[in-house]
Structures are given as structure tokens and as C-alpha cells.
């Protein structure tokens, strides 16, 4: 989506510093390498549905950006 939508391209741009910071905290050796977003998609989930822990085997990093969460929802910070 980030390759065809200016909105998602902007999201990619805004996430980049967080991705770099997270990779740095994990002490990734990124000398002469750059992390890039390869996939991006949207899930619309009804109330009381959770996004459970899972793997993206071909990804170095993966994550979820929540546009809107219910009031009182716990937050996670890296
Ligand atoms: Fe996922």
C-alpha cells in the first residue's frame, strides 16, 4: 500500500525513525544496509478482537500500527 498510496507512503516515512530506533535498541548491525518496508496492508477488526502474537518469517522486523484503539486499551512502548 505504501507504494501506491500517498497516505501510506507518509505513514512509512513517519515510522522510519521508530524502526531505526528499535533496530538500534536491538543492536542490529546495519552498517551499509538499510531497513525498508516491503509489505503493508490493512486489517479492520471489530470490537473485542485481538491481533495475537505471530511471526512473519521473511521479515527482519514487523509490527502493527493501530489507527484507533478502544478507550482504556493498554499501550505498549518500545
Ligand atoms: Fe502480522
PDB file of C-alpha atoms and ligand atoms in Angstrom:
ATOM      1  CA  UNK A   1       0.000   0.000   0.000  1.00  0.00           C
ATOM      2  CA  UNK A   2       2.874   2.371   0.746  1.00  0.00           C
ATOM      3  CA  UNK A   3       3.927   2.160  -2.904  1.00  0.00           C
ATOM      4  CA  UNK A   4       0.553   3.178  -4.338  1.00  0.00           C
ATOM      5  CA  UNK A   5      -0.962   5.406  -1.662  1.00  0.00           C
ATOM      6  CA  UNK A   6       0.466   8.786  -0.598  1.00  0.00           C
ATOM      7  CA  UNK A   7      -1.188   8.288   2.797  1.00  0.00           C
ATOM      8  CA  UNK A   8       0.639   5.040   3.407  1.00  0.00           C
ATOM      9  CA  UNK A   9       3.858   6.447   1.949  1.00  0.00           C
ATOM     10  CA  UNK A  10       3.591   9.169   4.611  1.00  0.00           C
ATOM     11  CA  UNK A  11       2.972   6.516   7.273  1.00  0.00           C
ATOM     12  CA  UNK A  12       6.088   4.706   6.088  1.00  0.00           C
ATOM     13  CA  UNK A  13       8.068   7.939   6.325  1.00  0.00           C
ATOM     14  CA  UNK A  14       6.812   8.614   9.840  1.00  0.00           C
ATOM     15  CA  UNK A  15       7.516   5.067  11.028  1.00  0.00           C
ATOM     16  CA  UNK A  16      11.075   5.038   9.730  1.00  0.00           C
ATOM     17  CA  UNK A  17      12.656   6.802  12.712  1.00  0.00           C
ATOM     18  CA  UNK A  18      10.886   4.408  15.086  1.00  0.00           C
ATOM     19  CA  UNK A  19      12.077   1.416  13.063  1.00  0.00           C
ATOM     20  CA  UNK A  20      15.630   2.742  13.121  1.00  0.00           C
ATOM     21  CA  UNK A  21      15.418   3.389  16.853  1.00  0.00           C
ATOM     22  CA  UNK A  22      14.037  -0.097  17.525  1.00  0.00           C
ATOM     23  CA  UNK A  23      16.715  -1.727  15.356  1.00  0.00           C
ATOM     24  CA  UNK A  24      19.341   0.279  17.203  1.00  0.00           C
ATOM     25  CA  UNK A  25      17.991  -0.850  20.578  1.00  0.00           C
ATOM     26  CA  UNK A  26      18.357  -4.435  19.348  1.00  0.00           C
ATOM     27  CA  UNK A  27      21.944  -3.626  18.328  1.00  0.00           C
ATOM     28  CA  UNK A  28      21.361  -4.615  14.711  1.00  0.00           C
ATOM     29  CA  UNK A  29      24.469  -4.166  12.601  1.00  0.00           C
ATOM     30  CA  UNK A  30      23.049  -2.049   9.784  1.00  0.00           C
ATOM     31  CA  UNK A  31      26.351  -0.689   8.518  1.00  0.00           C
ATOM     32  CA  UNK A  32      25.929  -0.180   4.765  1.00  0.00           C
ATOM     33  CA  UNK A  33      22.416  -1.640   4.932  1.00  0.00           C
ATOM     34  CA  UNK A  34      19.006  -0.058   5.170  1.00  0.00           C
ATOM     35  CA  UNK A  35      15.769  -1.473   6.517  1.00  0.00           C
ATOM     36  CA  UNK A  36      12.923  -0.898   4.076  1.00  0.00           C
ATOM     37  CA  UNK A  37       9.224  -1.521   4.241  1.00  0.00           C
ATOM     38  CA  UNK A  38       8.407  -4.380   1.905  1.00  0.00           C
ATOM     39  CA  UNK A  39       4.789  -5.070   2.772  1.00  0.00           C
ATOM     40  CA  UNK A  40       1.956  -3.042   4.226  1.00  0.00           C
ATOM     41  CA  UNK A  41      -1.698  -3.908   4.498  1.00  0.00           C
ATOM     42  CA  UNK A  42      -4.824  -3.018   6.418  1.00  0.00           C
ATOM     43  CA  UNK A  43      -6.924  -5.088   8.773  1.00  0.00           C
ATOM     44  CA  UNK A  44     -10.219  -3.725  10.030  1.00  0.00           C
ATOM     45  CA  UNK A  45     -11.084  -5.558  13.200  1.00  0.00           C
ATOM     46  CA  UNK A  46     -14.376  -5.484  15.061  1.00  0.00           C
ATOM     47  CA  UNK A  47     -14.591  -4.798  18.784  1.00  0.00           C
ATOM     48  CA  UNK A  48     -13.275  -7.447  21.166  1.00  0.00           C
ATOM     49  CA  UNK A  49     -10.957  -8.903  18.539  1.00  0.00           C
ATOM     50  CA  UNK A  50      -7.228  -9.007  19.226  1.00  0.00           C
ATOM     51  CA  UNK A  51      -4.209  -9.228  16.995  1.00  0.00           C
ATOM     52  CA  UNK A  52      -2.367 -12.162  18.512  1.00  0.00           C
ATOM     53  CA  UNK A  53       1.361 -12.762  18.543  1.00  0.00           C
ATOM     54  CA  UNK A  54       2.527 -14.303  15.291  1.00  0.00           C
ATOM     55  CA  UNK A  55       5.560 -14.452  13.035  1.00  0.00           C
ATOM     56  CA  UNK A  56       6.488 -13.014   9.670  1.00  0.00           C
ATOM     57  CA  UNK A  57       9.300 -15.437   8.826  1.00  0.00           C
ATOM     58  CA  UNK A  58      10.752 -13.482   5.904  1.00  0.00           C
ATOM     59  CA  UNK A  59      10.795 -10.139   7.714  1.00  0.00           C
ATOM     60  CA  UNK A  60      13.569  -8.644   9.788  1.00  0.00           C
ATOM     61  CA  UNK A  61      11.035  -6.568  11.700  1.00  0.00           C
ATOM     62  CA  UNK A  62       7.293  -6.471  11.660  1.00  0.00           C
ATOM     63  CA  UNK A  63       4.732  -4.570  13.642  1.00  0.00           C
ATOM     64  CA  UNK A  64       1.253  -3.231  13.886  1.00  0.00           C
ATOM     65  CA  UNK A  65       0.161   0.383  13.746  1.00  0.00           C
ATOM     66  CA  UNK A  66      -3.167   0.934  15.462  1.00  0.00           C
ATOM     67  CA  UNK A  67      -5.049   3.870  13.997  1.00  0.00           C
ATOM     68  CA  UNK A  68      -7.672   3.754  16.739  1.00  0.00           C
ATOM     69  CA  UNK A  69      -7.927   1.721  19.906  1.00  0.00           C
ATOM     70  CA  UNK A  70     -10.707   1.457  22.481  1.00  0.00           C
ATOM     71  CA  UNK A  71     -10.581   3.795  25.454  1.00  0.00           C
ATOM     72  CA  UNK A  72      -8.622   2.190  28.298  1.00  0.00           C
ATOM     73  CA  UNK A  73      -6.759  -0.101  25.946  1.00  0.00           C
ATOM     74  CA  UNK A  74      -3.292  -0.939  27.318  1.00  0.00           C
ATOM     75  CA  UNK A  75      -0.429   0.527  25.377  1.00  0.00           C
ATOM     76  CA  UNK A  76       2.872  -0.964  24.558  1.00  0.00           C
ATOM     77  CA  UNK A  77       6.010   1.070  24.147  1.00  0.00           C
ATOM     78  CA  UNK A  78       9.364   0.010  22.874  1.00  0.00           C
TER      79      UNK A  78
HETATM   80 FE1  LIG B   1       1.326  -9.669  11.225  1.00  0.00          FE
END
